[in-house]
XYZ file of C-alpha atoms in Angstrom:
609
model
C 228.189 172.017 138.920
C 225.103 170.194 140.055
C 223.810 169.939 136.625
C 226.999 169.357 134.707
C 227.853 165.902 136.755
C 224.876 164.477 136.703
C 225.337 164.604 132.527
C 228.422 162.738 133.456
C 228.278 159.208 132.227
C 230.242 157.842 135.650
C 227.605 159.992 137.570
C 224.236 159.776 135.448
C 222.762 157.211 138.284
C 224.071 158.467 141.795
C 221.460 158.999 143.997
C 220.884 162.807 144.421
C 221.652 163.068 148.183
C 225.041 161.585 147.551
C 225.737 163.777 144.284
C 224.653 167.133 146.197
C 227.185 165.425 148.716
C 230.175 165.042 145.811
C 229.377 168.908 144.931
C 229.716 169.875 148.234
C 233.353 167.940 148.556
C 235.034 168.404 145.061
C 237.322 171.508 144.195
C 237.420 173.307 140.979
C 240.950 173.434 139.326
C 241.331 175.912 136.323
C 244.044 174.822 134.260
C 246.138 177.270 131.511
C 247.347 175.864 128.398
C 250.479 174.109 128.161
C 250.442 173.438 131.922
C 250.802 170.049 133.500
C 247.930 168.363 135.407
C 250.611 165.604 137.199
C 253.546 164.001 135.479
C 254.269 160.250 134.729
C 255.063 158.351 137.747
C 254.208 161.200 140.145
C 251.839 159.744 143.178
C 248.323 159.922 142.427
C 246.009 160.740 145.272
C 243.191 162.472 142.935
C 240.984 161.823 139.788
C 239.585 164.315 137.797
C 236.379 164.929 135.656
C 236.867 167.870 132.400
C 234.425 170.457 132.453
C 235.618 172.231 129.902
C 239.149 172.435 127.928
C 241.189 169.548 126.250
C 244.104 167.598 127.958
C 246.198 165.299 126.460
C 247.992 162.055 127.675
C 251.241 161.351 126.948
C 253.645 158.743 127.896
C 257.249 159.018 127.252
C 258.519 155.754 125.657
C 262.256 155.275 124.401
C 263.440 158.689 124.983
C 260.671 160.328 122.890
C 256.611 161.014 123.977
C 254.062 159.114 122.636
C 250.438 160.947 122.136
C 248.145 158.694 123.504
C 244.982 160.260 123.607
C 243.168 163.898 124.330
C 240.061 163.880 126.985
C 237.359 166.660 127.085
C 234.204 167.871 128.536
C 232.827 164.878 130.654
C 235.502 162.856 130.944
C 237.414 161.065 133.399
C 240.932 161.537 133.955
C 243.774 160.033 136.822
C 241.289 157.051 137.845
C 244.039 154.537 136.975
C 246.279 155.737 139.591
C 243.771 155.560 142.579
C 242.677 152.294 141.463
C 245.743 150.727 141.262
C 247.463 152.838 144.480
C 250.501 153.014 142.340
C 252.144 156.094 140.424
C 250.522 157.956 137.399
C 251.344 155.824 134.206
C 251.196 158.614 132.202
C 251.674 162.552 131.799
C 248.684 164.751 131.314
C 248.605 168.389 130.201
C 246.169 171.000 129.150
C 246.121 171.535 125.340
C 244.018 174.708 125.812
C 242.840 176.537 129.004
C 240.525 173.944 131.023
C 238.623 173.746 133.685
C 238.546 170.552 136.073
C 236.998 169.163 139.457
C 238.749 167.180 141.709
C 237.335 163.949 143.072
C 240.003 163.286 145.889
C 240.868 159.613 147.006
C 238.177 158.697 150.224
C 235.243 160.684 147.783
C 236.638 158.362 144.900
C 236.312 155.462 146.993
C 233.055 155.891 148.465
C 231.695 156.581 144.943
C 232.408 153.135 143.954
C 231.331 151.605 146.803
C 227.435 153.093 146.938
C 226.954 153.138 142.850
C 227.233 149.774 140.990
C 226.245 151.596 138.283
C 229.530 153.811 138.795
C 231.672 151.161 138.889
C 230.442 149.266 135.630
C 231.117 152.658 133.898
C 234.576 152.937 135.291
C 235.472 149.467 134.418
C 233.980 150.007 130.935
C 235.869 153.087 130.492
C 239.036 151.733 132.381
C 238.973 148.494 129.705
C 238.948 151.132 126.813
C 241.409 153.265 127.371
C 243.597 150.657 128.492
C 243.279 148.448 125.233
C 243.686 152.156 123.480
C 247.068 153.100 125.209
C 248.371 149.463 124.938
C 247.750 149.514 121.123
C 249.311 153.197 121.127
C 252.359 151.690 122.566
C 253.027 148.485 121.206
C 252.853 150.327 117.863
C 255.188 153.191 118.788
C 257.607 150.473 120.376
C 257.567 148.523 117.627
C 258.707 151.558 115.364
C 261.318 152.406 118.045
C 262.691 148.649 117.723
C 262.832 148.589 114.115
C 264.671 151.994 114.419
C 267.328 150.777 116.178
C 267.228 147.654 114.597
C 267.976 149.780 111.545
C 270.776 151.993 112.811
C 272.238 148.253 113.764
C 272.376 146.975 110.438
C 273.588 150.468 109.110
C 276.290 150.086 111.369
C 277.162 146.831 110.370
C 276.749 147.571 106.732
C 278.872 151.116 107.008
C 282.322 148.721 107.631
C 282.281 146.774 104.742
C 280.755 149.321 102.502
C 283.685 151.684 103.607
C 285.920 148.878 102.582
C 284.671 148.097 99.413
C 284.826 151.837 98.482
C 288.526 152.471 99.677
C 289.228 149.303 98.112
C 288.010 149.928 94.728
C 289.762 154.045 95.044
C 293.115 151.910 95.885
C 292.421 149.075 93.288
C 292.955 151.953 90.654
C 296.222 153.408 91.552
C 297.415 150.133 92.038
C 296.337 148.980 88.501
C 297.906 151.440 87.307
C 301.016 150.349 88.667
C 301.132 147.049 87.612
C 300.547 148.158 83.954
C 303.510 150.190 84.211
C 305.270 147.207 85.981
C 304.498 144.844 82.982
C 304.991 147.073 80.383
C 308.925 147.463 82.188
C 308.998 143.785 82.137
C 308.162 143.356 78.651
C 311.193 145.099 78.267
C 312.837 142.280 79.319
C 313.617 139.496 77.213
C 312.539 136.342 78.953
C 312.942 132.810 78.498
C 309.952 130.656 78.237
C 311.294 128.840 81.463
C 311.181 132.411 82.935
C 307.719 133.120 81.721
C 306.598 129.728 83.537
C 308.458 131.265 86.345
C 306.516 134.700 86.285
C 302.497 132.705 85.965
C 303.924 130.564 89.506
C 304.820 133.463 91.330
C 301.278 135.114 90.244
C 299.367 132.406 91.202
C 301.358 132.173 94.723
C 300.491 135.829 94.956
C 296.770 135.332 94.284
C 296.752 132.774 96.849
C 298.432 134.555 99.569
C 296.639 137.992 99.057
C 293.196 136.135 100.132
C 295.023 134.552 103.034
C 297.395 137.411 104.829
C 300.134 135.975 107.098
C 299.823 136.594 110.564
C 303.429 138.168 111.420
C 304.198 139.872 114.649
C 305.158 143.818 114.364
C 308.275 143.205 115.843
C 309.201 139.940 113.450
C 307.787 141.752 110.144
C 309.710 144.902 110.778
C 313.499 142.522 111.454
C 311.845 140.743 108.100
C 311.834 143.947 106.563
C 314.595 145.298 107.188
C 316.593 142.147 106.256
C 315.079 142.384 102.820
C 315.604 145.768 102.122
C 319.482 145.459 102.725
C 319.340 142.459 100.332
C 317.696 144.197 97.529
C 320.096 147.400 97.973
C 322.852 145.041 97.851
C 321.657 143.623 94.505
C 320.656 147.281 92.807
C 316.805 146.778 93.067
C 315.411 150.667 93.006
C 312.642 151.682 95.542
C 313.845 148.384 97.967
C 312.094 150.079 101.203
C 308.489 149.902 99.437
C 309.055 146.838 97.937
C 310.797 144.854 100.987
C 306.846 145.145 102.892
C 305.141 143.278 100.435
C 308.094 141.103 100.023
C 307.514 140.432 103.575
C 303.435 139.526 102.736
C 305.128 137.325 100.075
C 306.316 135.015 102.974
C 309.976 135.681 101.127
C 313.352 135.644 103.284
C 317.107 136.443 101.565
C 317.166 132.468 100.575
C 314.460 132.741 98.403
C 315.577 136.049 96.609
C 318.705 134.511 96.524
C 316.740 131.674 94.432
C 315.059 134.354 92.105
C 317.982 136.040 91.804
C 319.154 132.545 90.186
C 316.427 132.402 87.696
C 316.539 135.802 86.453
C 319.355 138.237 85.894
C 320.348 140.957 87.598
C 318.504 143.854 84.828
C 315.351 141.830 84.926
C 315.534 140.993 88.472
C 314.459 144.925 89.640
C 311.479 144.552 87.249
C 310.195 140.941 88.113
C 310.233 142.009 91.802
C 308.789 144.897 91.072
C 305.899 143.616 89.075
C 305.314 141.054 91.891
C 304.758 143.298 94.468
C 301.937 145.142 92.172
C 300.631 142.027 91.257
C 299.998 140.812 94.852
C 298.621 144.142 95.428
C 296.527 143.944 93.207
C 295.286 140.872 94.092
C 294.779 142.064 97.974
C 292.713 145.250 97.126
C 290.225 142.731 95.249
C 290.430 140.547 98.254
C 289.392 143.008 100.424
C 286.798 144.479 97.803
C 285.447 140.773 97.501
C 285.626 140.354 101.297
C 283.446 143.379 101.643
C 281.103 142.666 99.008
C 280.472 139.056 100.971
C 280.103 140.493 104.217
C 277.300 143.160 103.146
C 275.444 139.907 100.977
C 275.573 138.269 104.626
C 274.077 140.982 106.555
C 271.845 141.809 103.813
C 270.839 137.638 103.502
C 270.682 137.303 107.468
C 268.233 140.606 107.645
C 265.472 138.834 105.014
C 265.521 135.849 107.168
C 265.188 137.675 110.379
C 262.142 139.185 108.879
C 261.003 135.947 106.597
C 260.353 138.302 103.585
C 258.085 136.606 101.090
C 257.542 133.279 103.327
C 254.058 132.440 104.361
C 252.610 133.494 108.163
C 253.507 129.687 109.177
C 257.185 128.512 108.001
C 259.360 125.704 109.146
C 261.662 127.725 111.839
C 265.530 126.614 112.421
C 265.638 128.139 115.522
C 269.220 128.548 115.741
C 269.172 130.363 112.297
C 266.827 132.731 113.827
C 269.121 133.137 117.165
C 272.204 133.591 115.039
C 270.432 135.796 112.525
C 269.089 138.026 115.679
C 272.499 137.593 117.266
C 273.930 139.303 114.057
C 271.356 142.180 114.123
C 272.384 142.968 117.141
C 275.976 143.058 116.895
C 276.367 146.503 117.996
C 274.418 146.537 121.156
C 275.875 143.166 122.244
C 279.738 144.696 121.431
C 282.019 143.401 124.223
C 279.713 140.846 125.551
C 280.719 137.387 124.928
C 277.713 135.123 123.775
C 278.556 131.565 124.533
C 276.081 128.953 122.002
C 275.054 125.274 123.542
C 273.074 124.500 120.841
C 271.384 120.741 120.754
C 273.223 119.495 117.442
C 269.562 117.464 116.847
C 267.209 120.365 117.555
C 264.314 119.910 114.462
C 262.808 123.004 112.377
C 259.448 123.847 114.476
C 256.337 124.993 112.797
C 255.908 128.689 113.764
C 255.987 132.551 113.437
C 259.568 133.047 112.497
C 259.753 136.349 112.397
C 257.446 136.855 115.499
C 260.206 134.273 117.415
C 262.883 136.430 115.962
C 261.404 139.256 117.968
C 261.088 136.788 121.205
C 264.908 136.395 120.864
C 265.371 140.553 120.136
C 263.600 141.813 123.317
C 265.220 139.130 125.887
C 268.828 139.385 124.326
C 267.969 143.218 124.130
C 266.951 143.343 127.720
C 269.529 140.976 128.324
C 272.321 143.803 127.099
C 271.263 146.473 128.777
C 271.245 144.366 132.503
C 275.192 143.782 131.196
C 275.911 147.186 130.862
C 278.151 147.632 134.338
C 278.672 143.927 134.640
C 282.475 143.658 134.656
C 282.802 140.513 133.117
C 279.587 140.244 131.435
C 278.861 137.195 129.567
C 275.416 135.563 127.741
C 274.982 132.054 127.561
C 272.222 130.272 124.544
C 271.428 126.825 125.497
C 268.800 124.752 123.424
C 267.588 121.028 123.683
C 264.916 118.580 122.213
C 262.540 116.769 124.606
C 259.437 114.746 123.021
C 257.870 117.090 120.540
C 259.523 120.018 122.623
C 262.067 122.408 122.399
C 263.943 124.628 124.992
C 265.780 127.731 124.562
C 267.312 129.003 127.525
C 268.984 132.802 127.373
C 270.917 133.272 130.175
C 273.268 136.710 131.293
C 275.201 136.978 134.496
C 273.758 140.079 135.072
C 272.199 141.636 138.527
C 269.266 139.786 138.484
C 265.529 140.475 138.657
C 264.377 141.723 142.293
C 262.057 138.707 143.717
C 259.295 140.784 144.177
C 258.784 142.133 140.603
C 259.520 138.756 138.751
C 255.671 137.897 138.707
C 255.236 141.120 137.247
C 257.891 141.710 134.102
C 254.948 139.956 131.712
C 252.697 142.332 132.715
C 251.650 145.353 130.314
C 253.635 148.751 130.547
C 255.706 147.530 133.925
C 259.348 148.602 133.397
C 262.551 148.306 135.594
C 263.621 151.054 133.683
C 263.776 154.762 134.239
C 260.589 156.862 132.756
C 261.940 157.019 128.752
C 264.083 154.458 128.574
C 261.254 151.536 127.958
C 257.573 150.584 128.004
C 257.502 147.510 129.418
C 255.894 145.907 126.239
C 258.861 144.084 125.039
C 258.142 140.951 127.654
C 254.179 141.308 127.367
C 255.154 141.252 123.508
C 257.138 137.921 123.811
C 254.713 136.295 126.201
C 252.014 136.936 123.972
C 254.124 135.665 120.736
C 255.145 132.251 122.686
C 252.569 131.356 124.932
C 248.926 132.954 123.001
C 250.552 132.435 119.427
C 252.808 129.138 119.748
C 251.164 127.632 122.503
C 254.377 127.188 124.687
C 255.812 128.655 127.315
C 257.969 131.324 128.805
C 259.319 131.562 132.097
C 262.168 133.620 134.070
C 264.659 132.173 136.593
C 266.434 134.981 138.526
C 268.924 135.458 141.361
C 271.749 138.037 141.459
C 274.924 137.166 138.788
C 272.243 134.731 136.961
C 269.180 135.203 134.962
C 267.502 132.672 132.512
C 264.214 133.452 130.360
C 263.463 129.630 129.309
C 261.245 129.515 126.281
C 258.788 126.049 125.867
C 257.747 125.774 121.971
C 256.207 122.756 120.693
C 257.633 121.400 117.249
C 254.129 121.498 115.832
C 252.183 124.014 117.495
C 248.885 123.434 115.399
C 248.750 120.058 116.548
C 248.376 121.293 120.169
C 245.067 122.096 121.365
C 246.212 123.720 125.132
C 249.594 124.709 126.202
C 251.368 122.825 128.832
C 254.870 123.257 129.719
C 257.469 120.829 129.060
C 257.144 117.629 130.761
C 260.247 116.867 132.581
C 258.567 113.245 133.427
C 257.860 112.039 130.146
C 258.658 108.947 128.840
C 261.036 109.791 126.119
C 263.428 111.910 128.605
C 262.924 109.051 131.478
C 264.550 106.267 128.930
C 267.139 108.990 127.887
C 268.363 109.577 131.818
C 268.006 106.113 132.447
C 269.760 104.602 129.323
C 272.729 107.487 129.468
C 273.597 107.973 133.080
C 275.946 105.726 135.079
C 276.751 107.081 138.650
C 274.339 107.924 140.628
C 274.831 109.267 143.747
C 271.731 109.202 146.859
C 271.789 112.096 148.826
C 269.440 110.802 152.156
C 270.831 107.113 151.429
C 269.155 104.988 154.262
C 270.533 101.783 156.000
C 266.785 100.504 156.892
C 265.936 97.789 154.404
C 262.434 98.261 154.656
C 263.121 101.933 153.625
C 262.552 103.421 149.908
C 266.211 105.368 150.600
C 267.560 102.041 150.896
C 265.220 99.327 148.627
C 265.263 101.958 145.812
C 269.410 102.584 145.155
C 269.789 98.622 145.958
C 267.450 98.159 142.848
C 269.275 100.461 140.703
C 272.656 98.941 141.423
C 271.478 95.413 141.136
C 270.534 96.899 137.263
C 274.234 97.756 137.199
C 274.286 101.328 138.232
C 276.932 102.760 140.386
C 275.543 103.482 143.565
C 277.636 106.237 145.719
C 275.822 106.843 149.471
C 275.789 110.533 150.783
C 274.446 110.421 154.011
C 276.736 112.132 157.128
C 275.122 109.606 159.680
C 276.385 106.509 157.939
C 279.769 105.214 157.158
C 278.972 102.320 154.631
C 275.569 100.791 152.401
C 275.231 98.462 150.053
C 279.164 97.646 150.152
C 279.879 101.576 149.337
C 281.664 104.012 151.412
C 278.994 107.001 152.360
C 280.153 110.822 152.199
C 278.961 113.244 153.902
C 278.204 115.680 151.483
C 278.075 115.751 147.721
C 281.175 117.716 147.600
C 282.869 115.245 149.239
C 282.659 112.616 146.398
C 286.326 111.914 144.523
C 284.681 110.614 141.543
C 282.208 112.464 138.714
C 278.442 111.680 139.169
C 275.809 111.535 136.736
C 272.121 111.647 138.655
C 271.877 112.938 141.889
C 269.052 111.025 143.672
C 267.535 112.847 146.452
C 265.834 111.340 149.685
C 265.283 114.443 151.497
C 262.722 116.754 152.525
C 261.057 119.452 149.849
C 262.677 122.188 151.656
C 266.426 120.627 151.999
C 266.487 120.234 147.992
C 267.926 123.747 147.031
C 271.385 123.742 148.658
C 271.895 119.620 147.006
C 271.054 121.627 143.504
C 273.800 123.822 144.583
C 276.574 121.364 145.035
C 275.351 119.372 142.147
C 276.051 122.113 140.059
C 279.229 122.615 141.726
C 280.250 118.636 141.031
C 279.474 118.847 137.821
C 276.359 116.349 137.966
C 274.092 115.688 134.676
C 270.400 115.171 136.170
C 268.661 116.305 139.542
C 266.063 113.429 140.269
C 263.556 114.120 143.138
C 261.936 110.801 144.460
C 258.536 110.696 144.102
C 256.634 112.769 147.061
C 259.554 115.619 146.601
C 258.365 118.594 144.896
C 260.411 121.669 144.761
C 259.847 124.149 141.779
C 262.413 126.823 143.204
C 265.360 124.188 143.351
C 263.736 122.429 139.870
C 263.954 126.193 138.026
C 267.741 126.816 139.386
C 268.841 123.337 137.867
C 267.426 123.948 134.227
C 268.763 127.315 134.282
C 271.991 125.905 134.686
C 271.413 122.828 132.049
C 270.843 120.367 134.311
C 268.084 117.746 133.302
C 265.499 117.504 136.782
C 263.023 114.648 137.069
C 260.612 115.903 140.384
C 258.021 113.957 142.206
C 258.690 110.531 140.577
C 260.169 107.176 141.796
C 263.269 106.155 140.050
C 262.634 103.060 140.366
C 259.430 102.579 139.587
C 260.687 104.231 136.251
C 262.931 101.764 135.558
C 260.095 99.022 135.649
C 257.925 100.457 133.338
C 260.643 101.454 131.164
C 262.656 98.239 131.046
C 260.339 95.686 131.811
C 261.833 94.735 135.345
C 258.382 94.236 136.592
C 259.844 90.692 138.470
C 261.646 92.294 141.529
């Protein structure tokens, strides 16, 4: 044993007193083929070194397991686990009868602790494997995507594609009824008034064959039945399977009555009759045409989700990519309604479409599943244009995110999911694509019933050289607040006129903004009557202006939102990034740690007072 570890790379430099020491403390474990070592997520309390054998590591990853690697003689195997003090990440099992020793957690410890030279290996080794099984992954989730990506747009294809085919079986039996129809109705001898007759009735049945009327079953089948008597009554054959599409005709007894004038009785049977194969005809290539449109749609939307043929860089509409992805998706998102706020301005960014396209496929995928025992689950798109910027906000009413894991859902291979059901890649995927590759930003907002994933991209990320987050204080948004809003209502109001709660709101209404005091200690300032409370203003308010402490912000967001304000504006000293994030989930604009009036100067030139 002596001589095996010290060939061991982790063990090559261990002083011999402490090696002779690790002998004396590790335990051999013989392993047969096709056994397990541990399983994935099982608690890991041990790390092993191979002796002799093969193992492989395997991770299971959307329901099926992913071969990440095999380890043999001399290698190092379970380290992860004691490093981290957290479950096993992955499965490992013996390929072929091996033989192990067992490093258990204090002799694991202690080994890092007196060899430096220990620890660089580990960290080396750790590094490589870890770049190794993150490549592994993201390549086998990436196939799983675009396999159910794929039995998505089979699924949507299969409807139409049905339709076109029974269409097109119908469309021939049909056909073949209208040339019997007309070749009855040549029969006929018909005026050339009549004949003008016949082409308006054809071209009314053309028309209403691509547009069905919307009937009732309880109206058509009175309808029906009213028409059927009428035909009986005049001697038209087969009335009860003509008297249907008489219905689809938009015809009532007055207007047979009128054909009934224009042609007689002998050619009435075979006019009526030809009508109702001519319209449909007309329907089955409706629906034919109809289903040929729909697959071109899917088929179109499907290129430009993947921007076939387009350079790496394109010009992005975001909200083609959103809808494109939202129509990919179709299946998964069945039953959930997706509600689109979509800024009618927002420009075409320069970016990764296809890459974004898969930004807007993991969160709305993700997004889905945290719906699945919502009971009235709903998904809410919101987009807006700030300076250069744009924001997409992706919002479900879902459980929520836990508190304590939300720092960790970018991270590589962390999952909320059960062992099989995901990899935890799709997020470190996204954060990658938007913040490494666009140079924006992507952030998560969650509380139980709401969570956003806001994504930052600049309009022309080449042109930015680091990646800041969108400025909620620059000048461009200021001048849009300050231009827009009209009612403003100062939560903290004060009736001190050396005070900023007081000099600040009597600036803004000298400047002809409405100026409503909430403050439950005061009854009236600057001429207005004060509330108590937010809620307990009459009127609608624009800006909420708030005088209060950091800490005191959070519950005003709350009844802003409930009052239906516009903007959240923090006075300058007031910084609050929980109560900022809960606003912009919910659309509101939020200005923090900036003077409102001091704003207004710069912005307007009211440098004078």
């Amino acid at each position: 044993m002596y001589d095996f570890l010290r060939k061991v790379p982790l063990l090559a430099n261990l002083p011999d007193e402490d090696l002779d020491r690790l002998c004396e403390m590790v335990r051999e474990v013989r392993l047969p083929a096709g056994q397990d070592l541990f399983a994935e997520g099982s608690r890991g309390n041990s790390a092993y070194i191979i002796e002799s054998g093969e193992l492989e590591i395997i991770k299971t990853s959307v329901n099926r397991q992913v071969l990440l690697a095999v380890r043999r003689s001399g290698d190092v195997i379970g380290e992860m686990a004691l490093l981290e003090d957290s479950p096993r990440s992955a499965t490992v099992r013996a390929r072929s009868d091996s033989v192990l020793y067992e490093i258990g957690q204090l002799q694991f410890e202690n080994l890092l602790n007196n060899s430096p030279s220990a620890s660089r290996v580990l960290l080396n080794t750790v590094l490589a494997r870890w770049r190794a099984g993150q490549n592994t992954l993201r390549q086998s989730e990436k196939m799983a995507q675009l396999g159910t990506l794929t039995a998505g747009v089979a699924h949507e294809l299969n409807n139409p594609a049905a339709a076109v085919k029974r269409g097109a079986a119908q469309l021939e039996e049909t056909q073949l009824a209208f040339g019997e129809s007309r070749a009855v109705l040549a029969q006929t001898s018909l005026s050339s008034t009549q004949r003008a007759k016949l082409n308006e009735l054809a071209g009314e049945a053309r028309v209403l064959a691509a547009r069905p009327l919307d009937i009732d079953a309880l109206s058509r089948s009175d309808q029906e039945y009213a028409l059927e008597e009428w035909l009986d009554d005049h001697g038209v054959e087969d009335a009860w399977e003509l008297a249907p599409t008489l219905v689809n005709l938009g015809y009532n007894e007055d207007q047979l009555t009128e054909l009934a004038r224009t042609f007689d009785l002998p050619q009435l049977s075979a006019v009526i009759t030809w009508l109702g194969a001519t319209y449909n005809v007309y329907s089955l290539l409706a629906e034919v045409s109809h289903g040929a449109t729909r697959i071109s749609e899917i088929v179109k939307a499907l290129k430009s989700y993947v921007y076939l043929d387009q350079a790496p860089v394109q010009s992005v509409d975001i909200h083609e990519g959103l809808d494109n992805t939202l129509l990919i998706l179709r299946s998964k998102l069945s039953g959930i309604p997706v509600r689109r706020e979509y800024d009618p301005d927002l420009p075409k960014i320069e970016g990764y479409g296809s890459e974004l396209n898969q930004v807007w496929t993991n969160i709305l995928d993700n997004a889905a599943d945290a719906l699945g025992r919502t009971a009235e689950p709903e998904i809410i798109i919101r987009t807006r244009h700030t300076d250069g910027w744009i924001s997409v906000q992706i919002i479900d009413n879902g459980p929520g995110i836990p508190h304590e894991i939300q720092a960790r859902i970018f991270d590589a291979f962390f999952t909320t999911k059960p062992p099989g059901q995901g990899t935890g890649l799709g997020l470190d995927i996204s954060y990658n694509i938007v913040v490494n590759k666009h140079r924006g930003d992507l952030k998560v907002f969650s509380q139980p019933g709401s969570t956003c994933f806001q994504i930052e991209l600049p309009v022309n990320f080449e042109a930015i050289r680091t990646a800041p987050a969108l400025a909620s204080n620059d000048d461009a948004h200021l001048r849009r607040i300050l231009s827009t809003v009209k009612t403003v209502a100062v939560v903290g109001i004060s009736s001190r006129h050396d005070r900023p709660g007081y000099s600040v709101p009597a600036y803004l209404q000298r400047h002809g903004y409405r100026i409503i005091p909430v403050n439950p200690n005061l009854e009236e300032v600057l001429g207005e009557r004060a509330y108590p409370d937010l809620l307990s203003i009459p009127e609608p308010v624009d800006v909420v202006e708030v005088f209060r402490r950091s800490e005191e912000v959070l519950p005003i967001v709350q009844q802003a939102l409930k009052i239906g304000a516009k903007v959240i504006w923090m006075q300058e000293g007031i910084v609050n990034e929980t109560a900022a994030n809960a606003a912009l989930a919910a659309g509101l604009d939020v200005v923090m740690d900036m003077c409102m009036r001091a704003a207004h100067r710069r912005l307007f030139g009211s440098s004078g007072e």
